[in-house]
Amino acid sequence: MSILEVKGITKAFGGVKALDDVSVKVEENTLMGIIGPNGSGKTTLVNTITGFVRPDHGSVVFKGKDVIGLTPYRITNMGIGRAFQMVKPFFHLPAYKNIVVPLASPRVRASSGGRFGDKDAVALDVLEEVGFERDSSVPYKAASVLPHGYLKRLELARLLALKSEIFILDELFSGLSIAEVTSIIPIIEKILLDGKTVIMVEHRLKELFRIADKVIVLNYGKKIKEGPPKEILEDEEVKKAYLGVEV
Ligand SMILES: Nc1ncnc2c1ncn2[C@@H]1O[C@H](COP(=O)(O)OP(=O)(O)OP(=O)(O)O)[C@@H](O)[C@H]1O
Ligand SMILES: [Mg+2]
């Protein structure tokens, strides 16, 4: 069953068509990758799904409900969680307090029946899930002093805390070492095992293709290809769009 259906989305910024009639169905409990050269519309598509950008045409249907026109806050509370390409933590707050914030959201309060025990302790549990060493000082450090790898993990922790149904990860792997990516992949696999749906925008194709069920390719705002990773790898048009990039 499709948990999310994007239908005929078009969005222009001045003369630039960032998205041109893009449609895609995302099946529940699968991982869909979105790839494409720089400026091909990937983040704009994520922004449209999550309410940050209002498209000129088209609809985005999440579990049967059109979310176009709803605020990002509402959409997040419905269960679509989004990690930012440019991480946006509360820099002055300790890492674990960054996770207390989503734990206090209406969505989580509703799902825990109003009683959630100690939010700080839950936040530390969630951070441990994404690789913050519990008995170290790292969870207590201000986000502003955390290394990049931890800030990316913090984005993931925020979506876990929100009990998101769809995790949309915009370039989660960017700036991470192979070792860091390798350690994050099992966390994503666990999210899938828990029945969630994952959408990943990625330039790290090798790693993405290992875990994706299907991939869509954007080029100049158009969806030029959709299919399982193996088909995408062998597609001539995709190779051309990625000219100079090793697939
Ligand atoms: N708010 C905006 N105002 C004007 N133009 C924009 C805006 N957002 C995106 N664009 C333009 O739309 C096009 C698509 O941008 P988008 O950020 O979606 O690309 P992307 O595929 O995510 O690229 P990258 O791989 O570099 O992150 C680009 O030409 C970009 O300059
Ligand atoms: Mg982008």
CSV table of C-alpha atoms and ligand atoms in Angstrom, one decimal:
chain,number,residue,atom,x,y,z
A,1,MET,CA,0.0,0.0,0.0
A,2,SER,CA,1.2,3.5,-0.8
A,3,ILE,CA,1.7,5.5,2.4
A,4,LEU,CA,2.6,8.6,0.4
A,5,GLU,CA,1.5,9.7,-3.1
A,6,VAL,CA,3.1,12.6,-4.8
A,7,LYS,CA,1.0,13.7,-7.8
A,8,GLY,CA,2.0,16.1,-10.6
A,9,ILE,CA,4.1,18.5,-8.5
A,10,THR,CA,5.3,21.5,-10.3
A,11,LYS,CA,7.2,24.4,-8.6
A,12,ALA,CA,9.0,27.3,-10.3
A,13,PHE,CA,11.2,29.8,-8.6
A,14,GLY,CA,11.2,32.7,-11.0
A,15,GLY,CA,12.2,31.3,-14.3
A,16,VAL,CA,13.7,28.1,-12.8
A,17,LYS,CA,11.4,25.0,-12.8
A,18,ALA,CA,12.7,23.3,-9.7
A,19,LEU,CA,10.1,20.6,-10.1
A,20,ASP,CA,8.3,19.7,-13.3
A,21,ASP,CA,5.3,17.5,-13.0
A,22,VAL,CA,6.8,15.0,-10.6
A,23,SER,CA,4.8,12.0,-9.4
A,24,VAL,CA,5.8,9.1,-7.3
A,25,LYS,CA,4.2,6.6,-5.0
A,26,VAL,CA,6.0,5.5,-1.8
A,27,GLU,CA,5.1,2.1,-0.5
A,28,GLU,CA,4.7,1.6,3.2
A,29,ASN,CA,7.7,0.1,5.0
A,30,THR,CA,10.1,0.5,2.1
A,31,LEU,CA,13.2,2.7,1.5
A,32,MET,CA,13.0,5.0,-1.5
A,33,GLY,CA,16.1,6.9,-2.6
A,34,ILE,CA,16.0,10.2,-4.5
A,35,ILE,CA,19.1,11.0,-6.5
A,36,GLY,CA,20.0,13.6,-9.1
A,37,PRO,CA,22.7,16.1,-9.9
A,38,ASN,CA,23.0,19.3,-7.8
A,39,GLY,CA,20.1,21.6,-8.3
A,40,SER,CA,17.9,18.9,-9.8
A,41,GLY,CA,15.0,19.5,-7.3
A,42,LYS,CA,15.6,16.9,-4.6
A,43,THR,CA,15.4,19.2,-1.6
A,44,THR,CA,12.5,21.1,-3.2
A,45,LEU,CA,10.6,17.8,-3.4
A,46,VAL,CA,11.3,17.2,0.2
A,47,ASN,CA,10.3,20.8,1.1
A,48,THR,CA,7.0,20.2,-0.8
A,49,ILE,CA,6.2,17.0,1.0
A,50,THR,CA,7.0,18.5,4.4
A,51,GLY,CA,5.1,21.8,3.9
A,52,PHE,CA,8.1,24.2,3.6
A,53,VAL,CA,7.4,24.9,0.0
A,54,ARG,CA,3.9,25.3,-1.6
A,55,PRO,CA,3.9,23.9,-5.1
A,56,ASP,CA,2.3,25.6,-8.1
A,57,HIS,CA,0.4,22.5,-9.0
A,58,GLY,CA,-0.1,18.9,-7.7
A,59,SER,CA,-0.9,17.1,-4.5
A,60,VAL,CA,0.9,15.2,-1.8
A,61,VAL,CA,-1.3,12.6,-0.2
A,62,PHE,CA,-0.2,11.0,3.1
A,63,LYS,CA,-2.4,8.1,4.3
A,64,GLY,CA,-5.3,9.4,2.2
A,65,LYS,CA,-5.1,13.0,3.2
A,66,ASP,CA,-3.8,15.9,1.0
A,67,VAL,CA,-1.2,17.8,3.1
A,68,ILE,CA,-0.6,20.6,0.6
A,69,GLY,CA,-1.3,23.9,2.4
A,70,LEU,CA,-0.6,22.5,5.9
A,71,THR,CA,2.2,23.9,8.0
A,72,PRO,CA,5.4,21.9,8.5
A,73,TYR,CA,4.5,21.7,12.2
A,74,ARG,CA,1.1,20.0,11.3
A,75,ILE,CA,2.8,17.7,8.8
A,76,THR,CA,5.5,16.7,11.3
A,77,ASN,CA,2.8,16.0,13.9
A,78,MET,CA,0.9,13.8,11.4
A,79,GLY,CA,4.0,11.6,11.2
A,80,ILE,CA,6.3,12.8,8.4
A,81,GLY,CA,9.6,13.6,10.0
A,82,ARG,CA,12.4,15.3,8.1
A,83,ALA,CA,16.1,15.6,8.7
A,84,PHE,CA,17.7,18.7,7.2
A,85,GLN,CA,20.5,18.7,4.6
A,86,MET,CA,21.9,21.7,6.7
A,87,VAL,CA,21.5,20.5,10.2
A,88,LYS,CA,19.3,22.7,12.4
A,89,PRO,CA,19.7,21.8,16.0
A,90,PHE,CA,19.0,24.1,18.9
A,91,PHE,CA,22.8,24.9,19.1
A,92,HIS,CA,22.8,26.3,22.6
A,93,LEU,CA,21.0,23.3,24.1
A,94,PRO,CA,22.7,20.1,25.2
A,95,ALA,CA,22.2,17.2,22.8
A,96,TYR,CA,19.7,15.4,25.0
A,97,LYS,CA,17.6,18.6,25.5
A,98,ASN,CA,17.4,18.8,21.7
A,99,ILE,CA,15.5,15.5,22.0
A,100,VAL,CA,13.3,16.5,24.9
A,101,VAL,CA,11.8,19.1,22.5
A,102,PRO,CA,10.2,16.6,20.1
A,103,LEU,CA,9.3,14.4,23.1
A,104,ALA,CA,7.1,17.2,24.3
A,105,SER,CA,5.3,17.5,20.9
A,106,PRO,CA,1.6,16.9,20.7
A,107,ARG,CA,2.2,13.8,18.5
A,108,VAL,CA,4.4,12.1,21.1
A,109,ARG,CA,2.2,13.2,24.0
A,110,ALA,CA,-0.8,11.8,22.2
A,111,SER,CA,0.8,8.4,21.5
A,112,SER,CA,2.1,8.0,25.1
A,113,GLY,CA,-1.3,8.8,26.6
A,114,GLY,CA,-0.1,11.9,28.3
A,115,ARG,CA,2.2,10.0,30.6
A,116,PHE,CA,5.8,9.7,29.4
A,117,GLY,CA,7.9,9.2,32.5
A,118,ASP,CA,11.1,11.2,32.6
A,119,LYS,CA,11.7,12.9,29.3
A,120,ASP,CA,15.4,13.4,30.0
A,121,ALA,CA,15.9,9.6,30.5
A,122,VAL,CA,13.9,8.8,27.3
A,123,ALA,CA,16.0,11.4,25.4
A,124,LEU,CA,19.2,9.6,26.6
A,125,ASP,CA,17.7,6.3,25.4
A,126,VAL,CA,17.0,7.7,22.0
A,127,LEU,CA,20.4,9.2,21.7
A,128,GLU,CA,22.0,5.8,22.7
A,129,GLU,CA,20.0,4.2,19.8
A,130,VAL,CA,21.8,6.5,17.3
A,131,GLY,CA,25.2,6.0,18.8
A,132,PHE,CA,25.7,8.6,21.5
A,133,GLU,CA,27.7,6.8,24.2
A,134,ARG,CA,25.5,6.9,27.2
A,135,ASP,CA,28.2,6.9,29.9
A,136,SER,CA,30.2,9.6,28.2
A,137,SER,CA,29.8,13.4,28.4
A,138,VAL,CA,28.7,13.6,24.7
A,139,PRO,CA,24.9,13.6,25.3
A,140,TYR,CA,25.3,16.5,27.7
A,141,LYS,CA,27.4,18.7,25.4
A,142,ALA,CA,25.9,21.7,23.7
A,143,ALA,CA,25.0,20.9,20.1
A,144,SER,CA,27.2,23.8,19.0
A,145,VAL,CA,30.3,21.9,20.0
A,146,LEU,CA,29.4,18.5,18.7
A,147,PRO,CA,31.3,17.1,15.7
A,148,HIS,CA,29.4,16.9,12.4
A,149,GLY,CA,28.8,13.2,12.6
A,150,TYR,CA,27.0,13.6,15.9
A,151,LEU,CA,24.9,16.4,14.6
A,152,LYS,CA,23.7,14.1,11.8
A,153,ARG,CA,22.9,11.4,14.3
A,154,LEU,CA,21.0,14.0,16.4
A,155,GLU,CA,18.8,14.7,13.3
A,156,LEU,CA,18.0,11.0,13.2
A,157,ALA,CA,17.3,10.9,16.9
A,158,ARG,CA,14.9,13.8,16.6
A,159,LEU,CA,12.8,11.8,14.1
A,160,LEU,CA,13.0,8.7,16.3
A,161,ALA,CA,11.8,10.7,19.3
A,162,LEU,CA,8.9,12.0,17.2
A,163,LYS,CA,7.9,8.4,16.4
A,164,SER,CA,7.7,9.5,12.8
A,165,GLU,CA,6.1,7.1,10.3
A,166,ILE,CA,8.0,8.4,7.4
A,167,PHE,CA,11.7,9.4,7.9
A,168,ILE,CA,12.8,11.8,5.2
A,169,LEU,CA,16.6,12.1,5.3
A,170,ASP,CA,18.1,14.8,3.1
A,171,GLU,CA,21.7,13.9,2.5
A,172,LEU,CA,22.2,12.3,5.9
A,173,PHE,CA,25.5,10.8,4.8
A,174,SER,CA,27.0,14.0,3.4
A,175,GLY,CA,30.3,14.9,5.1
A,176,LEU,CA,30.5,11.6,6.9
A,177,SER,CA,33.4,9.1,6.6
A,178,ILE,CA,32.8,5.6,5.2
A,179,ALA,CA,33.1,4.3,8.8
A,180,GLU,CA,30.5,6.7,10.0
A,181,VAL,CA,28.1,5.8,7.2
A,182,THR,CA,28.7,2.1,7.8
A,183,SER,CA,27.7,2.6,11.5
A,184,ILE,CA,24.6,4.6,10.6
A,185,ILE,CA,23.2,2.1,8.1
A,186,PRO,CA,22.2,-0.5,10.7
A,187,ILE,CA,20.2,2.3,12.5
A,188,ILE,CA,18.3,2.9,9.3
A,189,GLU,CA,17.8,-0.8,8.8
A,190,LYS,CA,16.3,-1.0,12.3
A,191,ILE,CA,13.9,1.8,11.5
A,192,LEU,CA,12.7,-0.3,8.6
A,193,LEU,CA,12.4,-3.4,10.8
A,194,ASP,CA,10.2,-1.3,13.1
A,195,GLY,CA,7.8,-0.9,10.2
A,196,LYS,CA,8.6,2.6,9.2
A,197,THR,CA,9.1,4.1,5.8
A,198,VAL,CA,12.3,5.9,4.8
A,199,ILE,CA,13.0,8.4,2.0
A,200,MET,CA,16.6,9.3,1.5
A,201,VAL,CA,18.0,12.0,-0.7
A,202,GLU,CA,21.6,10.9,-1.3
A,203,HIS,CA,24.7,11.7,-3.3
A,204,ARG,CA,26.4,8.6,-1.7
A,205,LEU,CA,25.0,6.3,-4.3
A,206,LYS,CA,27.0,3.1,-3.4
A,207,GLU,CA,25.8,3.2,0.2
A,208,LEU,CA,22.2,4.2,-0.8
A,209,PHE,CA,21.9,1.4,-3.4
A,210,ARG,CA,22.8,-1.2,-0.8
A,211,ILE,CA,19.7,-0.4,1.2
A,212,ALA,CA,17.1,1.1,-1.2
A,213,ASP,CA,14.1,-0.8,-2.5
A,214,LYS,CA,13.6,1.7,-5.2
A,215,VAL,CA,15.2,4.9,-6.5
A,216,ILE,CA,13.9,7.8,-8.4
A,217,VAL,CA,16.2,10.1,-10.4
A,218,LEU,CA,15.6,13.8,-10.9
A,219,ASN,CA,17.2,15.9,-13.5
A,220,TYR,CA,16.3,19.6,-14.1
A,221,GLY,CA,13.2,19.1,-12.0
A,222,LYS,CA,11.9,16.1,-14.0
A,223,LYS,CA,11.7,12.5,-12.8
A,224,ILE,CA,13.7,10.8,-15.5
A,225,LYS,CA,13.7,7.3,-14.1
A,226,GLU,CA,12.3,5.1,-11.3
A,227,GLY,CA,13.2,1.6,-10.4
A,228,PRO,CA,15.2,-0.8,-8.3
A,229,PRO,CA,18.8,0.2,-7.7
A,230,LYS,CA,20.1,-2.4,-10.2
A,231,GLU,CA,18.0,-0.9,-13.1
A,232,ILE,CA,19.1,2.6,-12.2
A,233,LEU,CA,22.7,1.7,-12.2
A,234,GLU,CA,22.5,0.3,-15.7
A,235,ASP,CA,20.4,3.1,-17.2
A,236,GLU,CA,22.1,5.1,-19.9
A,237,GLU,CA,20.1,8.3,-19.3
A,238,VAL,CA,21.0,8.2,-15.6
A,239,LYS,CA,24.6,7.8,-16.4
A,240,LYS,CA,24.4,10.8,-18.8
A,241,ALA,CA,22.8,12.9,-16.1
A,242,TYR,CA,25.6,11.9,-13.8
A,243,LEU,CA,28.3,12.5,-16.4
A,244,GLY,CA,31.6,12.6,-14.6
A,245,VAL,CA,30.1,11.1,-11.4
A,246,GLU,CA,31.0,7.5,-10.7
A,247,VAL,CA,27.8,5.5,-10.2
B,1,LIG,N1,13.8,29.2,-2.2
B,1,LIG,C1,14.3,29.2,-3.5
B,1,LIG,N2,14.4,30.3,-4.2
B,1,LIG,C2,14.9,30.3,-5.5
B,1,LIG,N3,15.3,29.2,-6.1
B,1,LIG,C3,15.4,28.1,-5.4
B,1,LIG,C4,14.9,28.0,-4.1
B,1,LIG,N4,15.0,26.7,-3.7
B,1,LIG,C5,15.6,26.1,-4.7
B,1,LIG,N5,15.8,26.9,-5.7
B,1,LIG,C6,16.3,26.5,-7.0
B,1,LIG,O1,15.6,25.3,-7.5
B,1,LIG,C7,16.5,24.4,-8.1
B,1,LIG,C8,16.5,23.1,-7.3
B,1,LIG,O2,17.1,23.2,-6.0
B,1,LIG,P1,17.1,22.1,-4.9
B,1,LIG,O3,17.7,22.7,-3.7
B,1,LIG,O4,15.8,21.4,-4.8
B,1,LIG,O5,18.2,21.1,-5.6
B,1,LIG,P2,18.9,19.8,-5.0
B,1,LIG,O6,18.6,18.7,-6.0
B,1,LIG,O7,18.4,19.5,-3.6
B,1,LIG,O8,20.4,20.2,-5.0
B,1,LIG,P3,21.6,19.7,-4.1
B,1,LIG,O9,22.1,18.4,-4.5
B,1,LIG,O10,22.7,20.8,-4.4
B,1,LIG,O11,21.2,19.8,-2.7
B,1,LIG,C9,17.9,25.0,-8.1
B,1,LIG,O12,18.1,25.7,-9.3
B,1,LIG,C10,17.8,26.1,-6.9
B,1,LIG,O13,18.7,27.1,-7.2
B,2,MG,MG,19.4,19.5,-1.8
